[in-house]
Every structure is written in structure tokens, then in C-alpha cells.
Amino acid sequence: GDSVTQMEGPVTLSEEACLTINCTYTATGYPSLFWYVQYPGEGLQLLLKATKADDKGSNKGFEATYRKETTSFHLEKGSVQVSDSAVYFCALSDFFGGTSYGKLTFGQGTILTVHP
Amino acid sequence: DVKVTQSSRYLVKRTGEKVFLECVQDMDHENMFWYRQDPGLGLRLIYFSYDVKMKEKGDIPEGYSVSREKKERFSLILESASTNQTSMYLCASRRQGQSNQPQHFGDGTRLSIL
């Protein structure tokens, strides 16, 4: 079945450092890929998404590129802020020949802490 | 903006009780989902519903049931609560369509079973 593997956490960085959170996936067909973020005490929010190979999703300075050849969707940011401290989840969506109920398979999440 | 509202942020129940978790969305979405979130395990799908009165089991349905009598409301039921059901529960909704339609999440219910 489908699966998503994220890099082990937690990740601790100083403000303005570069961030990369690795995500690789296994899936049949052509899934869409997502990054969600969960701030303390809140539910998940969509951060960015990509639909097909070589698509780049971006939002709030974060970027991720859909790499079909390496089955990866790594999250990157050039300069993190304290306010980026959160849990980040990589996820893929099912796809069955044109019909999708939008079921998501999640990675285990990566805790990011950014210090001033 | 899409609003997904879960009825309780925190809930404490006793072993053996029947527990209801309620979720309401205001965007006329067809698809709704229930997940549980546990440290190190990410989110795991319990049940989902692709339309009114329609439901499908997710990856971990044992010990749970669901009800979707109206389009906007999706209820999760713990038939006889047990301590291993202590967890964070998240509800989500989504517009039916292509696989890149995102899910929209509520703030979660932290359930403790004593």
C-alpha cells in the first residue's frame, strides 16, 4: 500500500538557518503530494501542494518539488523564523483513474523548533 | 474560509462509556474524515464518508463507528471506550474532486479515557 516516510526529528535550528525536511513516498498511480503544518494547540493547515512530476509548491517562504524519479517531496526554507516552530507532516492523496475520495496517507511528522 | 468545528477541545470519559465526538463543516463538502493522532505515528485514518449516509472504513476502524445523517455533520462513536483510545482526534472535510483538493481540519479533540 501507499506509504510516506519523513526524516526523523525533532529538528532544532537557530533563527535564519536553512531548513530541509526530507520526505519520500511509495504509491501506485499518480498521487498528489502535500505538506501540512500543525502549530501548537491547533489542527493541521495546508502549507503547500503539488499535483504532478516537477511541480513546485510554495507558500510562506517554504517550497517543495514533486520528484517522481526519486519519489521525494522535500520541504525547504531558506531562512526560518521562531514563528515557524511547529509539526510538519508530509502526505499523499489517493488517486484511482480519475476518482479520488481524497484519502491521505501521512508521514509520522517532524517537530521543528526554532530558537532566537 | 472553510470552517471545521469539533464540539469539544478536551474530553474526559470512563472505560466502558459510549463516547460521541461531533464534527461540523460549513462549506457543503462531500467528503469527511476522522483521524487519530498519536506521537511518532502521525495521523491514522479511522473512517471516512464520501457523501451523506455513505461511510468507508479507514486503516484503524476497530472499536469505532460513524454516522453521517446530514451533509455538514460527521460523528465518531466509541462504542465502549477503552484506555488505548486515549488520543487526539481530528476531523477533516474536503470538496469531492481531483486528488489535489486539500482536506481542511478542525482543531482537534483531546480525549482521555480513565
Tab-separated table of C-alpha atoms in Angstrom:
chain	number	residue	atom	x	y	z
A	1	GLY	CA	0.000	0.000	0.000
A	2	ASP	CA	0.834	3.672	-0.053
A	3	SER	CA	3.333	4.984	2.485
A	4	VAL	CA	5.169	8.178	3.404
A	5	THR	CA	8.484	8.382	5.247
A	6	GLN	CA	9.707	11.592	6.836
A	7	MET	CA	13.085	12.339	8.318
A	8	GLU	CA	13.456	11.654	11.997
A	9	GLY	CA	13.010	14.583	14.323
A	10	PRO	CA	12.951	16.684	16.301
A	11	VAL	CA	14.814	19.373	14.377
A	12	THR	CA	16.229	22.349	16.270
A	13	LEU	CA	17.528	25.395	14.412
A	14	SER	CA	18.574	28.953	15.089
A	15	GLU	CA	16.631	31.787	13.514
A	16	GLU	CA	17.653	32.496	9.892
A	17	ALA	CA	19.095	28.996	9.402
A	18	CYS	CA	18.198	26.897	6.346
A	19	LEU	CA	15.659	24.131	6.700
A	20	THR	CA	15.224	20.857	4.835
A	21	ILE	CA	12.775	18.170	5.945
A	22	ASN	CA	13.054	15.043	3.840
A	23	CYS	CA	10.006	13.164	2.611
A	24	THR	CA	9.883	10.085	0.392
A	25	TYR	CA	6.846	8.131	-0.664
A	26	THR	CA	5.661	4.848	-2.122
A	27	ALA	CA	2.453	4.890	-4.132
A	28	THR	CA	0.644	3.330	-7.038
A	29	GLY	CA	-0.675	5.605	-9.738
A	30	TYR	CA	-0.099	9.358	-9.669
A	31	PRO	CA	-0.783	10.793	-6.234
A	32	SER	CA	-0.934	14.433	-5.270
A	33	LEU	CA	1.538	15.455	-2.560
A	34	PHE	CA	1.002	17.814	0.357
A	35	TRP	CA	2.774	19.428	3.257
A	36	TYR	CA	0.628	20.285	6.263
A	37	VAL	CA	1.704	22.255	9.330
A	38	GLN	CA	0.345	21.979	12.867
A	39	TYR	CA	1.001	24.870	15.257
A	40	PRO	CA	0.770	24.178	18.999
A	41	GLY	CA	-2.802	23.555	20.136
A	42	GLU	CA	-4.242	23.692	16.633
A	43	GLY	CA	-5.356	21.370	13.861
A	44	LEU	CA	-3.478	20.870	10.603
A	45	GLN	CA	-3.261	23.587	7.979
A	46	LEU	CA	-2.340	23.091	4.357
A	47	LEU	CA	1.100	24.598	3.734
A	48	LEU	CA	1.618	23.682	0.065
A	49	LYS	CA	0.805	21.038	-2.511
A	50	ALA	CA	1.909	19.625	-5.881
A	51	THR	CA	-0.066	17.601	-8.364
A	52	LYS	CA	2.368	16.127	-10.887
A	53	ALA	CA	6.038	15.481	-11.543
A	54	ASP	CA	8.276	18.579	-11.415
A	55	ASP	CA	5.507	20.748	-9.933
A	56	LYS	CA	6.790	23.102	-7.237
A	57	GLY	CA	4.513	24.086	-4.387
A	58	SER	CA	5.320	27.208	-2.398
A	59	ASN	CA	3.859	29.243	0.453
A	60	LYS	CA	5.170	31.498	3.254
A	61	GLY	CA	8.762	31.059	2.019
A	62	PHE	CA	8.517	27.246	2.047
A	63	GLU	CA	8.999	25.224	-1.142
A	64	ALA	CA	8.797	21.592	-2.190
A	65	THR	CA	9.250	19.973	-5.604
A	66	TYR	CA	7.486	16.778	-6.734
A	67	ARG	CA	10.337	14.476	-7.817
A	68	LYS	CA	8.934	11.369	-9.426
A	69	GLU	CA	12.314	9.861	-10.270
A	70	THR	CA	13.359	9.857	-6.609
A	71	THR	CA	9.810	9.601	-5.201
A	72	SER	CA	10.520	12.567	-2.952
A	73	PHE	CA	8.880	15.824	-1.857
A	74	HIS	CA	11.391	17.522	0.456
A	75	LEU	CA	10.328	20.695	2.282
A	76	GLU	CA	12.797	23.633	2.206
A	77	LYS	CA	13.024	27.144	3.550
A	78	GLY	CA	15.973	29.451	3.187
A	79	SER	CA	15.637	31.349	6.455
A	80	VAL	CA	13.445	30.081	9.296
A	81	GLN	CA	11.768	32.220	11.946
A	82	VAL	CA	10.733	31.470	15.525
A	83	SER	CA	7.132	31.524	14.324
A	84	ASP	CA	7.866	28.505	12.073
A	85	SER	CA	8.139	26.275	15.143
A	86	ALA	CA	5.513	23.588	14.568
A	87	VAL	CA	4.990	19.984	13.496
A	88	TYR	CA	5.254	19.356	9.750
A	89	PHE	CA	3.512	16.470	8.005
A	90	CYS	CA	4.123	15.158	4.501
A	91	ALA	CA	1.128	13.403	2.909
A	92	LEU	CA	-0.052	11.865	-0.329
A	93	SER	CA	-3.546	11.555	-1.716
A	94	ASP	CA	-5.077	8.504	-3.336
A	95	PHE	CA	-5.949	8.560	-6.978
A	96	PHE	CA	-7.935	5.918	-8.832
A	97	GLY	CA	-8.192	6.604	-12.521
A	98	GLY	CA	-9.889	9.967	-12.174
A	99	THR	CA	-11.833	9.373	-8.976
A	100	SER	CA	-10.440	10.481	-5.676
A	101	TYR	CA	-12.063	10.429	-2.272
A	102	GLY	CA	-9.074	12.372	-1.051
A	103	LYS	CA	-7.834	9.808	1.426
A	104	LEU	CA	-4.491	10.968	2.762
A	105	THR	CA	-1.563	8.852	3.878
A	106	PHE	CA	0.610	10.806	6.320
A	107	GLY	CA	4.205	10.611	7.405
A	108	GLN	CA	4.884	10.474	11.124
A	109	GLY	CA	5.507	14.220	11.419
A	110	THR	CA	8.648	16.250	12.134
A	111	ILE	CA	8.827	18.598	15.094
A	112	LEU	CA	10.658	21.830	14.266
A	113	THR	CA	11.850	24.192	16.988
A	114	VAL	CA	13.468	27.490	16.027
A	115	HIS	CA	15.403	29.438	18.677
A	116	PRO	CA	16.049	33.210	18.568
B	1	ASP	CA	-12.663	30.329	4.632
B	2	VAL	CA	-13.625	26.775	5.406
B	3	LYS	CA	-14.621	26.208	8.988
B	4	VAL	CA	-14.473	22.734	10.514
B	5	THR	CA	-15.735	22.754	14.087
B	6	GLN	CA	-15.239	19.938	16.574
B	7	SER	CA	-17.620	20.050	19.503
B	8	SER	CA	-15.061	19.692	22.304
B	9	ARG	CA	-11.381	20.586	22.660
B	10	TYR	CA	-10.907	18.366	25.710
B	11	LEU	CA	-12.957	15.421	26.896
B	12	VAL	CA	-12.530	13.009	29.798
B	13	LYS	CA	-14.559	9.776	29.880
B	14	ARG	CA	-14.506	6.489	31.743
B	15	THR	CA	-13.746	2.995	30.475
B	16	GLY	CA	-16.815	1.329	29.018
B	17	GLU	CA	-18.713	4.545	28.300
B	18	LYS	CA	-20.190	5.261	24.869
B	19	VAL	CA	-18.498	8.419	23.579
B	20	PHE	CA	-19.658	10.734	20.789
B	21	LEU	CA	-17.333	13.151	19.005
B	22	GLU	CA	-19.058	15.643	16.739
B	23	CYS	CA	-17.747	17.492	13.713
B	24	VAL	CA	-19.498	20.132	11.604
B	25	GLN	CA	-18.288	21.839	8.418
B	26	ASP	CA	-19.806	24.896	6.771
B	27	MET	CA	-18.631	24.561	3.153
B	28	ASP	CA	-21.001	21.920	1.766
B	29	HIS	CA	-18.119	19.463	1.377
B	30	GLU	CA	-18.952	15.934	0.255
B	31	ASN	CA	-16.025	14.125	1.864
B	32	MET	CA	-15.392	13.974	5.620
B	33	PHE	CA	-12.768	12.117	7.648
B	34	TRP	CA	-11.876	11.104	11.175
B	35	TYR	CA	-8.238	10.584	12.213
B	36	ARG	CA	-6.453	9.881	15.422
B	37	GLN	CA	-3.071	11.428	16.076
B	38	ASP	CA	-0.509	9.765	18.322
B	39	PRO	CA	3.142	10.774	18.870
B	40	GLY	CA	5.501	9.091	16.432
B	41	LEU	CA	2.644	7.575	14.426
B	42	GLY	CA	1.391	10.602	12.542
B	43	LEU	CA	-2.289	10.647	11.631
B	44	ARG	CA	-4.146	7.415	11.058
B	45	LEU	CA	-7.486	7.268	9.275
B	46	ILE	CA	-10.330	5.748	11.286
B	47	TYR	CA	-13.310	6.235	8.961
B	48	PHE	CA	-14.311	8.447	6.100
B	49	SER	CA	-17.537	9.384	4.377
B	50	TYR	CA	-17.758	10.370	0.725
B	51	ASP	CA	-21.393	11.501	0.927
B	52	VAL	CA	-24.438	11.582	3.197
B	53	LYS	CA	-25.137	8.189	4.752
B	54	MET	CA	-22.076	6.714	2.995
B	55	LYS	CA	-19.090	5.525	5.006
B	56	GLU	CA	-15.933	3.529	4.498
B	57	LYS	CA	-13.510	2.011	6.965
B	58	GLY	CA	-10.074	3.504	7.172
B	59	ASP	CA	-6.913	1.893	8.477
B	60	ILE	CA	-7.914	1.501	12.146
B	61	PRO	CA	-11.726	1.195	12.421
B	62	GLU	CA	-11.837	-1.348	15.255
B	63	GLY	CA	-13.713	-0.068	18.280
B	64	TYR	CA	-15.221	2.880	16.387
B	65	SER	CA	-18.294	3.616	14.312
B	66	VAL	CA	-19.517	6.724	12.497
B	67	SER	CA	-22.705	8.425	11.484
B	68	ARG	CA	-23.400	10.901	8.671
B	69	GLU	CA	-27.095	11.727	8.582
B	70	LYS	CA	-26.595	15.265	7.269
B	71	LYS	CA	-24.011	16.543	4.844
B	72	GLU	CA	-22.469	19.020	7.254
B	73	ARG	CA	-22.120	16.695	10.248
B	74	PHE	CA	-19.927	13.642	10.781
B	75	SER	CA	-19.938	11.895	14.146
B	76	LEU	CA	-17.392	9.468	15.556
B	77	ILE	CA	-18.653	6.970	18.127
B	78	LEU	CA	-16.583	4.951	20.553
B	79	GLU	CA	-18.928	2.076	21.330
B	80	SER	CA	-17.255	1.100	24.613
B	81	ALA	CA	-14.327	3.349	25.406
B	82	SER	CA	-11.030	1.789	26.410
B	83	THR	CA	-7.825	3.339	27.709
B	84	ASN	CA	-5.986	2.637	24.433
B	85	GLN	CA	-8.378	5.050	22.745
B	86	THR	CA	-6.895	7.965	24.657
B	87	SER	CA	-5.651	10.171	21.841
B	88	MET	CA	-6.062	13.363	19.836
B	89	TYR	CA	-8.921	13.054	17.328
B	90	LEU	CA	-9.005	15.217	14.223
B	91	CYS	CA	-11.881	15.739	11.825
B	92	ALA	CA	-11.415	16.970	8.248
B	93	SER	CA	-13.574	17.796	5.251
B	94	ARG	CA	-12.900	18.154	1.550
B	95	ARG	CA	-14.671	19.021	-1.649
B	96	GLN	CA	-15.110	15.983	-3.885
B	97	GLY	CA	-12.925	16.252	-6.987
B	98	GLN	CA	-9.376	15.766	-8.196
B	99	SER	CA	-6.783	14.309	-5.871
B	100	ASN	CA	-5.191	17.729	-5.299
B	101	GLN	CA	-8.245	19.048	-3.461
B	102	PRO	CA	-6.916	19.510	0.082
B	103	GLN	CA	-8.506	18.453	3.330
B	104	HIS	CA	-9.456	21.121	5.862
B	105	PHE	CA	-9.013	20.226	9.524
B	106	GLY	CA	-10.683	21.119	12.786
B	107	ASP	CA	-8.660	21.983	15.894
B	108	GLY	CA	-8.968	18.507	17.349
B	109	THR	CA	-10.450	16.869	20.433
B	110	ARG	CA	-8.051	15.583	23.052
B	111	LEU	CA	-9.811	12.586	24.562
B	112	SER	CA	-8.723	10.912	27.774
B	113	ILE	CA	-10.219	7.588	28.829
B	114	LEU	CA	-9.744	6.811	32.520
